[in-house]
Tab-separated table of C-alpha atoms in Angstrom:
chain	number	residue	atom	x	y	z
I	836	TYR	CA	-224.677	-217.739	-54.735
I	837	TRP	CA	-227.939	-217.307	-56.487
I	838	TYR	CA	-230.817	-216.614	-54.168
I	839	CYS	CA	-234.057	-218.421	-55.048
I	840	GLN	CA	-237.257	-216.619	-54.085
I	841	ALA	CA	-239.573	-219.619	-54.500
I	842	LYS	CA	-239.329	-220.966	-50.943
I	843	SER	CA	-241.729	-223.768	-51.754
I	844	SER	CA	-239.369	-225.138	-54.386
I	845	CYS	CA	-235.898	-224.239	-53.076
I	846	ASN	CA	-234.140	-224.538	-49.725
I	847	GLY	CA	-232.726	-221.017	-49.562
I	848	TYR	CA	-229.359	-220.832	-51.342
I	849	CYS	CA	-228.261	-222.841	-54.317
I	850	THR	CA	-225.108	-224.816	-53.807
I	851	ARG	CA	-223.287	-223.635	-56.943
I	852	PRO	CA	-221.074	-220.537	-56.900
I	853	ARG	CA	-222.025	-217.255	-58.612
I	854	GLY	CA	-221.569	-217.413	-62.363
I	855	ALA	CA	-221.914	-221.159	-62.598
I	856	VAL	CA	-224.922	-222.813	-64.177
I	857	ALA	CA	-227.390	-223.226	-61.330
I	858	TRP	CA	-230.261	-224.718	-63.299
I	859	PRO	CA	-232.029	-226.770	-62.173
I	860	PRO	CA	-231.418	-225.865	-58.485
I	861	ARG	CA	-231.617	-228.234	-55.591
I	862	ARG	CA	-235.242	-229.324	-55.219
I	863	THR	CA	-237.298	-230.853	-52.509
I	864	ARG	CA	-239.816	-232.253	-54.961
I	865	SER	CA	-239.834	-233.301	-58.571
I	866	ALA	CA	-239.579	-230.770	-61.401
I	867	ALA	CA	-242.758	-232.085	-63.014
I	868	ALA	CA	-244.761	-231.589	-59.824
I	869	ALA	CA	-243.361	-228.095	-59.253
I	870	THR	CA	-243.919	-226.762	-62.768
I	871	ALA	CA	-247.224	-228.430	-63.538
I	872	PRO	CA	-249.432	-225.503	-62.437
I	873	LEU	CA	-247.382	-223.036	-64.504
I	874	ARG	CA	-247.334	-225.232	-67.617
I	875	ALA	CA	-251.096	-225.447	-67.520
I	876	LEU	CA	-251.495	-221.642	-67.734
I	877	PRO	CA	-250.833	-219.221	-70.583
I	878	VAL	CA	-247.610	-217.231	-70.475
I	879	ALA	CA	-249.230	-214.031	-69.151
I	880	ALA	CA	-251.127	-215.937	-66.501
I	881	ALA	CA	-247.974	-217.753	-65.446
I	882	ALA	CA	-246.272	-214.386	-65.028
I	883	ARG	CA	-249.097	-213.191	-62.787
I	884	HIS	CA	-248.726	-216.279	-60.592
I	885	ALA	CA	-244.962	-215.698	-60.295
I	886	ARG	CA	-243.509	-213.828	-57.341
I	887	PRO	CA	-242.663	-210.132	-58.030
I	888	GLY	CA	-239.044	-209.220	-58.658
I	889	TRP	CA	-236.479	-209.195	-61.417
I	890	GLY	CA	-237.147	-212.896	-62.147
I	891	VAL	CA	-240.345	-214.889	-62.483
I	892	GLY	CA	-240.047	-215.912	-58.844
I	893	SER	CA	-239.267	-219.597	-59.277
I	894	CYS	CA	-235.929	-221.320	-59.611
I	895	HIS	CA	-237.469	-223.962	-61.857
I	896	TYR	CA	-236.945	-223.912	-65.572
I	897	HIS	CA	-240.147	-223.750	-67.522
I	898	GLY	CA	-240.926	-222.662	-71.067
I	899	THR	CA	-238.587	-221.189	-73.663
I	900	SER	CA	-236.161	-218.296	-73.251
I	901	ALA	CA	-238.621	-215.931	-74.952
I	902	GLN	CA	-241.319	-216.911	-72.492
I	903	ARG	CA	-239.030	-216.318	-69.517
I	904	PHE	CA	-237.958	-212.892	-70.865
I	905	TYR	CA	-241.616	-211.941	-71.394
I	906	GLN	CA	-242.500	-213.026	-67.890
I	907	ALA	CA	-239.561	-211.081	-66.375
I	908	THR	CA	-240.202	-207.806	-68.243
I	909	VAL	CA	-243.441	-207.157	-70.096
I	910	GLY	CA	-245.378	-209.574	-67.960
I	911	ASN	CA	-244.234	-207.769	-64.794
I	912	LYS	CA	-245.423	-204.148	-64.870
I	913	ARG	CA	-243.017	-202.989	-62.181
I	914	ASN	CA	-240.004	-204.416	-64.001
I	915	LEU	CA	-241.181	-202.882	-67.268
I	916	ALA	CA	-241.525	-199.450	-65.650
I	917	VAL	CA	-238.025	-199.705	-64.171
I	918	LEU	CA	-236.513	-200.688	-67.516
I	919	VAL	CA	-238.234	-197.817	-69.336
I	920	THR	CA	-237.134	-195.342	-66.645
I	921	LEU	CA	-233.533	-196.517	-66.812
I	922	GLY	CA	-233.563	-196.234	-70.586
I	923	VAL	CA	-234.873	-192.672	-70.468
I	924	LEU	CA	-232.344	-191.675	-67.789
I	925	GLY	CA	-229.482	-193.255	-69.715
I	926	THR	CA	-230.429	-191.392	-72.875
I	927	ALA	CA	-230.755	-188.098	-70.993
I	928	LEU	CA	-227.369	-188.497	-69.306
I	929	SER	CA	-225.742	-189.390	-72.595
I	930	LEU	CA	-227.151	-186.292	-74.283
I	931	TYR	CA	-226.208	-184.079	-71.313
I	932	TRP	CA	-222.645	-185.380	-71.418
I	933	HIS	CA	-222.375	-184.861	-75.171
I	934	PHE	CA	-223.732	-181.332	-75.269
I	935	SER	CA	-222.632	-179.943	-71.901
I	936	LEU	CA	-220.293	-181.833	-69.615
I	937	SER	CA	-217.998	-183.147	-72.337
I	938	LYS	CA	-217.078	-179.566	-73.212
I	939	ARG	CA	-215.793	-178.952	-69.694
I	940	PHE	CA	-213.458	-181.913	-69.286
I	941	VAL	CA	-210.271	-182.620	-71.152
I	942	PRO	CA	-209.500	-186.150	-72.388
I	943	LEU	CA	-207.189	-188.495	-70.519
I	944	ARG	CA	-204.223	-187.929	-72.832
I	945	ALA	CA	-204.529	-184.170	-72.354
I	946	ARG	CA	-204.749	-184.523	-68.561
I	947	ARG	CA	-201.528	-186.512	-68.538
I	948	SER	CA	-199.761	-183.857	-70.612
I	949	MET	CA	-201.083	-181.137	-68.296
I	950	LEU	CA	-199.741	-182.983	-65.272
I	951	LEU	CA	-196.300	-183.237	-66.890
I	952	ALA	CA	-196.428	-179.529	-67.742
I	953	ILE	CA	-197.313	-178.569	-64.172
I	954	ARG	CA	-194.446	-180.630	-62.818
I	955	ALA	CA	-191.981	-179.188	-65.326
I	956	TRP	CA	-192.943	-175.584	-64.586
I	957	ARG	CA	-193.705	-175.681	-60.864
I	958	ASP	CA	-191.012	-178.063	-59.692
I	959	ASP	CA	-188.171	-177.455	-62.151
I	960	GLY	CA	-188.963	-174.081	-63.709
I	961	ARG	CA	-188.529	-175.491	-67.229
I	962	ALA	CA	-190.758	-173.195	-69.259
I	963	GLU	CA	-190.001	-174.714	-72.678
I	964	ALA	CA	-190.786	-178.261	-71.534
I	965	ALA	CA	-193.970	-177.105	-69.801
I	966	LEU	CA	-195.152	-175.257	-72.900
I	967	ALA	CA	-194.443	-178.297	-75.081
I	968	HIS	CA	-196.601	-180.473	-72.817
I	969	TYR	CA	-199.351	-177.849	-72.801
I	970	HIS	CA	-199.291	-177.731	-76.614
I	971	ASP	CA	-199.773	-181.526	-76.687
I	972	ALA	CA	-202.649	-181.222	-74.222
I	973	LEU	CA	-204.273	-178.463	-76.250
I	974	HIS	CA	-203.966	-180.464	-79.484
I	975	ALA	CA	-205.582	-183.523	-77.859
I	976	THR	CA	-208.349	-181.407	-76.327
I	977	VAL	CA	-209.167	-179.653	-79.599
I	978	GLU	CA	-209.373	-183.003	-81.388
I	979	ALA	CA	-211.616	-184.493	-78.687
I	980	ILE	CA	-213.993	-181.699	-77.654
I	981	GLY	CA	-213.209	-178.697	-79.871
I	982	ALA	CA	-211.248	-175.471	-79.762
I	983	GLU	CA	-214.158	-173.551	-78.213
I	984	SER	CA	-214.464	-175.845	-75.194
I	985	GLU	CA	-213.861	-174.829	-71.592
I	986	GLY	CA	-211.114	-177.441	-71.356
I	987	ALA	CA	-209.195	-175.701	-74.131
I	988	GLY	CA	-209.651	-172.416	-72.288
I	989	VAL	CA	-208.093	-173.820	-69.122
I	990	ILE	CA	-205.023	-174.992	-71.044
I	991	MET	CA	-204.609	-171.692	-72.915
I	992	ASP	CA	-204.841	-169.785	-69.632
I	993	SER	CA	-202.001	-171.872	-68.161
I	994	MET	CA	-199.906	-171.318	-71.284
I	995	ALA	CA	-200.557	-167.570	-71.191
I	996	ASN	CA	-199.355	-167.328	-67.602
I	997	ILE	CA	-196.095	-169.087	-68.461
I	998	TYR	CA	-195.571	-166.798	-71.460
I	999	PHE	CA	-196.276	-163.822	-69.180
I	1000	ALA	CA	-193.839	-164.999	-66.500
I	1001	THR	CA	-191.092	-165.561	-69.087
I	1002	GLU	CA	-191.740	-162.157	-70.730
I	1003	GLN	CA	-192.948	-163.581	-74.039
I	1004	TRP	CA	-195.438	-160.746	-74.305
I	1005	GLU	CA	-196.884	-161.351	-77.772
I	1006	GLN	CA	-197.730	-165.025	-77.167
I	1007	ALA	CA	-199.088	-164.183	-73.718
I	1008	ALA	CA	-201.387	-161.487	-75.126
I	1009	GLU	CA	-202.749	-163.801	-77.836
I	1010	ASN	CA	-203.567	-166.543	-75.344
I	1011	PHE	CA	-205.110	-164.137	-72.833
I	1012	LYS	CA	-207.363	-162.696	-75.552
I	1013	ALA	CA	-208.447	-166.199	-76.598
I	1014	VAL	CA	-209.371	-167.094	-73.018
I	1015	ILE	CA	-211.312	-163.832	-72.611
I	1016	ARG	CA	-213.328	-164.610	-75.767
I	1017	LEU	CA	-214.197	-168.047	-74.370
I	1018	LEU	CA	-215.242	-166.620	-71.000
I	1019	LEU	CA	-217.563	-164.119	-72.676
I	1020	ARG	CA	-218.942	-166.841	-74.922
I	1021	TYR	CA	-219.771	-169.041	-71.937
I	1022	GLY	CA	-221.784	-166.297	-70.268
I	1023	ARG	CA	-219.308	-164.326	-68.170
I	1024	SER	CA	-220.058	-160.596	-67.990
I	1025	LYS	CA	-217.532	-157.938	-68.960
I	1026	ASP	CA	-217.115	-156.849	-65.343
I	1027	ASP	CA	-216.549	-160.408	-64.130
I	1028	PRO	CA	-213.348	-160.512	-61.998
I	1029	ALA	CA	-211.784	-163.229	-64.177
I	1030	VAL	CA	-212.367	-161.194	-67.349
I	1031	VAL	CA	-211.000	-158.025	-65.736
I	1032	GLU	CA	-207.858	-159.756	-64.411
I	1033	LEU	CA	-207.054	-161.330	-67.782
I	1034	SER	CA	-207.696	-158.010	-69.542
I	1035	LEU	CA	-205.333	-156.285	-67.109
I	1036	LYS	CA	-202.575	-158.763	-67.932
I	1037	THR	CA	-203.237	-158.222	-71.627
I	1038	ALA	CA	-202.824	-154.462	-71.149
I	1039	GLN	CA	-199.530	-155.088	-69.368
I	1040	CYS	CA	-198.372	-157.165	-72.346
I	1041	PHE	CA	-199.205	-154.307	-74.719
I	1042	SER	CA	-197.298	-151.933	-72.429
I	1043	HIS	CA	-194.161	-154.082	-72.551
I	1044	MET	CA	-194.470	-154.448	-76.320
I	1045	GLY	CA	-194.495	-150.657	-76.675
I	1046	GLN	CA	-198.065	-150.471	-77.993
I	1047	SER	CA	-199.000	-147.433	-75.928
I	1048	ALA	CA	-202.427	-146.788	-77.446
I	1049	MET	CA	-203.574	-150.370	-76.857
I	1050	ALA	CA	-202.102	-150.379	-73.339
I	1051	GLU	CA	-203.798	-147.135	-72.291
I	1052	GLU	CA	-207.118	-148.262	-73.727
I	1053	GLY	CA	-206.759	-151.584	-71.928
I	1054	TYR	CA	-205.978	-149.986	-68.560
I	1055	ARG	CA	-208.875	-147.550	-68.957
I	1056	TRP	CA	-211.286	-150.383	-69.834
I	1057	CYS	CA	-210.149	-152.493	-66.864
I	1058	VAL	CA	-210.639	-149.575	-64.448
I	1059	GLU	CA	-214.144	-148.916	-65.793
I	1060	GLN	CA	-215.201	-152.560	-65.497
I	1061	ALA	CA	-213.638	-152.926	-62.046
I	1062	ARG	CA	-215.494	-149.827	-60.843
I	1063	SER	CA	-218.724	-151.248	-62.252
I	1064	HIS	CA	-218.143	-154.524	-60.411
I	1065	MET	CA	-217.347	-152.659	-57.188
I	1066	ARG	CA	-220.562	-150.641	-57.456
I	1067	SER	CA	-222.507	-153.880	-57.848
I	1068	HIS	CA	-220.738	-155.387	-54.798
I	1069	PRO	CA	-220.033	-152.420	-52.508
I	1070	HIS	CA	-219.253	-154.564	-49.452
I	1071	ASP	CA	-217.138	-157.185	-51.218
I	1072	VAL	CA	-213.490	-156.804	-50.189
I	1073	GLU	CA	-212.295	-158.693	-53.273
I	1074	ALA	CA	-214.208	-156.315	-55.568
I	1075	ILE	CA	-212.598	-153.326	-53.822
I	1076	ALA	CA	-209.144	-154.912	-54.066
I	1077	LEU	CA	-209.648	-155.682	-57.777
I	1078	CYS	CA	-210.496	-152.046	-58.518
I	1079	GLY	CA	-207.498	-150.872	-56.488
I	1080	MET	CA	-205.205	-153.238	-58.360
I	1081	CYS	CA	-206.390	-151.940	-61.755
I	1082	LEU	CA	-205.910	-148.326	-60.668
I	1083	GLU	CA	-202.446	-149.066	-59.304
I	1084	GLU	CA	-201.354	-150.778	-62.520
I	1085	GLU	CA	-202.609	-147.834	-64.553
I	1086	ALA	CA	-200.688	-145.431	-62.274
I	1087	HIS	CA	-197.503	-147.532	-62.606
I	1088	TYR	CA	-197.821	-147.396	-66.378
I	1089	TYR	CA	-197.824	-143.591	-66.350
I	1090	LEU	CA	-195.155	-143.467	-63.620
I	1091	ARG	CA	-192.738	-145.541	-65.734
I	1092	GLN	CA	-193.135	-142.921	-68.453
I	1093	ASN	CA	-192.608	-140.058	-65.944
I	1094	ARG	CA	-196.113	-138.777	-66.677
I	1095	PHE	CA	-196.662	-137.780	-63.075
I	1096	ASP	CA	-199.742	-135.676	-63.773
I	1097	ARG	CA	-201.554	-138.721	-65.225
I	1098	ALA	CA	-200.296	-141.025	-62.470
I	1099	LYS	CA	-201.420	-138.912	-59.503
I	1100	GLN	CA	-205.194	-139.411	-59.651
I	1101	PRO	CA	-205.280	-143.226	-60.126
I	1102	HIS	CA	-202.534	-143.655	-57.511
I	1103	ALA	CA	-204.409	-141.567	-54.947
I	1104	GLU	CA	-207.641	-143.495	-55.578
I	1105	ALA	CA	-205.836	-146.835	-55.386
I	1106	LEU	CA	-204.255	-145.805	-52.073
I	1107	ASP	CA	-207.661	-144.976	-50.592
I	1108	LEU	CA	-209.075	-148.329	-51.739
I	1109	ALA	CA	-206.063	-150.186	-50.290
I	1110	LYS	CA	-206.610	-148.598	-46.878
I	1111	ARG	CA	-210.298	-149.464	-47.126
I	1112	ALA	CA	-209.793	-153.075	-48.155
I	1113	LEU	CA	-206.579	-153.996	-46.325
I	1114	GLY	CA	-206.378	-151.612	-43.394
I	1115	PRO	CA	-204.274	-148.458	-42.870
I	1116	GLU	CA	-201.147	-150.326	-41.717
I	1117	HIS	CA	-200.971	-153.109	-44.259
I	1118	GLU	CA	-197.655	-153.725	-46.035
I	1119	GLN	CA	-199.220	-153.006	-49.427
I	1120	VAL	CA	-200.353	-149.621	-48.111
I	1121	ALA	CA	-196.726	-148.837	-47.216
I	1122	VAL	CA	-195.579	-149.698	-50.752
I	1123	MET	CA	-198.272	-147.512	-52.285
I	1124	LEU	CA	-197.444	-144.626	-49.936
I	1125	ASN	CA	-193.815	-144.786	-51.041
I	1126	ASN	CA	-194.853	-144.855	-54.714
I	1127	MET	CA	-197.224	-141.957	-54.152
I	1128	SER	CA	-194.371	-139.969	-52.624
I	1129	THR	CA	-192.422	-140.557	-55.849
I	1130	VAL	CA	-195.338	-139.210	-57.891
I	1131	LEU	CA	-195.598	-136.103	-55.685
I	1132	GLU	CA	-191.842	-135.587	-55.897
I	1133	GLY	CA	-192.075	-135.630	-59.682
I	1134	LEU	CA	-194.777	-132.970	-59.486
I	1135	GLY	CA	-192.570	-130.793	-57.259
I	1136	GLU	CA	-194.633	-131.343	-54.087
I	1137	VAL	CA	-191.618	-132.273	-51.953
I	1138	GLU	CA	-193.172	-131.538	-48.524
I	1139	ALA	CA	-196.186	-133.783	-49.165
I	1140	ALA	CA	-193.913	-136.459	-50.654
I	1141	TYR	CA	-191.647	-136.384	-47.577
I	1142	ALA	CA	-194.621	-136.776	-45.232
I	1143	MET	CA	-195.908	-139.787	-47.153
I	1144	ALA	CA	-192.464	-141.416	-47.188
I	1145	LEU	CA	-192.226	-141.034	-43.386
I	1146	GLU	CA	-195.648	-142.673	-43.022
I	1147	ALA	CA	-194.542	-145.536	-45.259
I	1148	ALA	CA	-191.378	-146.035	-43.210
I	1149	ALA	CA	-193.370	-146.224	-39.969
I	1150	ILE	CA	-195.557	-149.008	-41.428
I	1151	CYS	CA	-192.546	-150.905	-42.820
I	1152	ARG	CA	-190.841	-150.952	-39.418
I	1153	LYS	CA	-193.927	-152.759	-38.055
I	1154	THR	CA	-194.764	-155.093	-40.920
I	1155	THR	CA	-192.157	-155.573	-43.659
I	1156	PRO	CA	-188.572	-154.634	-42.735
I	1157	GLN	CA	-187.372	-155.918	-46.121
I	1158	ASN	CA	-189.077	-152.926	-47.775
I	1159	LEU	CA	-187.604	-150.425	-45.338
I	1160	PRO	CA	-184.257	-149.793	-47.172
I	1161	ALA	CA	-186.007	-148.523	-50.314
I	1162	VAL	CA	-188.274	-146.282	-48.252
I	1163	LEU	CA	-185.354	-144.906	-46.229
I	1164	HIS	CA	-183.471	-144.175	-49.427
I	1165	ASN	CA	-186.476	-142.269	-50.703
I	1166	ILE	CA	-186.681	-140.320	-47.416
I	1167	ALA	CA	-183.017	-139.363	-47.643
I	1168	ILE	CA	-183.369	-138.110	-51.214
I	1169	LEU	CA	-186.454	-136.065	-50.328
I	1170	ARG	CA	-184.744	-134.585	-47.269
I	1171	TRP	CA	-181.761	-133.730	-49.427
I	1172	LYS	CA	-184.056	-131.849	-51.803
I	1173	GLN	CA	-185.777	-130.104	-48.907
I	1174	LEU	CA	-182.501	-128.784	-47.524
I	1175	HIS	CA	-181.057	-128.039	-50.969
I	1176	ARG	CA	-177.693	-129.263	-49.664
I	1177	ALA	CA	-175.884	-132.303	-48.286
I	1178	ASP	CA	-176.377	-132.969	-44.583
I	1179	GLU	CA	-175.214	-135.413	-41.900
I	1180	GLU	CA	-178.849	-136.346	-41.195
I	1181	VAL	CA	-179.262	-137.426	-44.799
I	1182	LEU	CA	-176.033	-139.414	-44.632
I	1183	ALA	CA	-177.181	-141.187	-41.465
I	1184	THR	CA	-180.447	-142.187	-43.114
I	1185	LEU	CA	-178.607	-143.543	-46.152
I	1186	GLU	CA	-176.193	-145.539	-44.010
I	1187	GLU	CA	-179.093	-147.087	-42.085
I	1188	ALA	CA	-180.692	-148.047	-45.381
I	1189	ARG	CA	-177.397	-149.567	-46.573
I	1190	LEU	CA	-177.103	-151.721	-43.446
I	1191	LEU	CA	-180.642	-153.081	-43.887
I	1192	ALA	CA	-180.505	-153.585	-47.668
I	1193	THR	CA	-180.454	-157.149	-48.967
I	1194	ASP	CA	-181.667	-156.644	-52.534
I	1195	PRO	CA	-178.761	-156.035	-54.968
I	1196	HIS	CA	-180.678	-153.358	-56.842
I	1197	ASP	CA	-181.443	-151.399	-53.650
I	1198	THR	CA	-177.840	-151.802	-52.506
I	1199	ALA	CA	-176.461	-150.382	-55.761
I	1200	LEU	CA	-178.752	-147.334	-55.668
I	1201	ILE	CA	-177.988	-146.609	-52.017
I	1202	ASP	CA	-174.222	-146.922	-52.558
I	1203	MET	CA	-174.395	-144.498	-55.462
I	1204	SER	CA	-176.308	-141.961	-53.362
I	1205	ILE	CA	-173.834	-142.310	-50.467
I	1206	ARG	CA	-170.863	-141.678	-52.761
I	1207	GLN	CA	-172.502	-138.607	-54.224
I	1208	LEU	CA	-173.447	-137.254	-50.782
I	1209	LYS	CA	-169.950	-137.778	-49.368
I	1210	LYS	CA	-168.513	-136.020	-52.363
I	1211	GLU	CA	-170.663	-132.977	-51.617
I	1212	LEU	CA	-169.837	-133.104	-47.889
I	1213	ALA	CA	-166.107	-133.252	-48.522
I	1214	PRO	CA	-164.325	-129.931	-47.931
I	1215	PRO	CA	-163.208	-128.085	-51.096
C-alpha cells in the first residue's frame, strides 16, 4: 500500500493495493479545500511548502505532471543531490565494469561449457569431451571479452593441464606459454610462483618432446627465478618448497639421461631444501634420498649411496610403506655391488621387497633381480 506523508489530508494508508491507481486517496476533507493553498502559490513555492521526501509530501493531485516532477526533483534540493550522486555512481560502475571487471569474468555460455568440461574430466576422465567443452568456452570468451582477458587465461590454463596429463606435449606447451604471457601482461613478476610453476611444466613438455636445448634453458630459468623468490621470502615455506621442486625436476632431467655429474648438485640442494621445508623424516625426503643414492651409484660412490638408501628405508618404514619395496630393491643392488658377489643377505632383502611390492613395475624389477641372484648363487 502506498504510504501518504500528508497526515492532515490522509488517514495513514491508502486502501488500494500496491500498483493500483491510488489517486485521489481517501480524504477527510474536500480536494478543493486541501489543495487551495498550493494552487495559490507558484510551483517553486509549492515545492517549498511540501514535506521533504521523494514525493511532494501530499497525496492530493495538483498541477500537471511536469509541475509534480519539478517539485519532486529540482524543487527539492536533497532529492536532486541524490539523483545526481546516483547518476555519477552508475556511470563510474559502468565504466569500471567495461574496462576492468568485465575482463576477469567469462560470459554465461562459457561458464556453462566450463562446468561441462570439469564434469567430463574430473568425474569421467573423458579428456576429448572436456577439451571440446573448453574450446567452446574459449571461443565464447574471446568473442565477449577478448583473447587477452583473464577469463581466457583461466580456460587456457585448464586446457593446458589436460593436455599435460594426457601427454599431448606440444599443445600443452603452447597453452602454458600463452597463459604465462597473460600473467606477465597483467602485472605478475617473473619470479611469481604461478609464472615459475607454469614455466616448469613448459620445460617438462620440451623435455618430453626431445628439445633438449629448450628444456635445459627452461629448467635453468625456473631455478634462477625460484631462488630469487626464495631470497625475497626467506621464511616462506612455500617459496622454499617451490625452489626445491624446480631443482628436483632439473636433477631428474639429467638423471633420465644418465648425466650423473650434472644431476648431483641440484639433487643435493633440493634434498637440503626438502629437509628444511618438510622436516627430516617426511616421505618426500625419503624419495629424494633414494634418488640421490641412485645418482651417487652412477658416479661410483657406492658406500655413500648405500648409506643414503638405508636412511631412506628407515623413513619409509615410519611413513610410507608403499615406497619401501623400491628402496629395499635399491639397497640390495648396492649391497651386491659392495660385496662384488651374490649373497644370502642380498637375497633376503630382495625377498622382503617382493613380499611388500604392490606396484607391477616394482614387482617385475624385483623378480628379475631375484632370478639373476639365484642364478649366481646356484652351484656350478
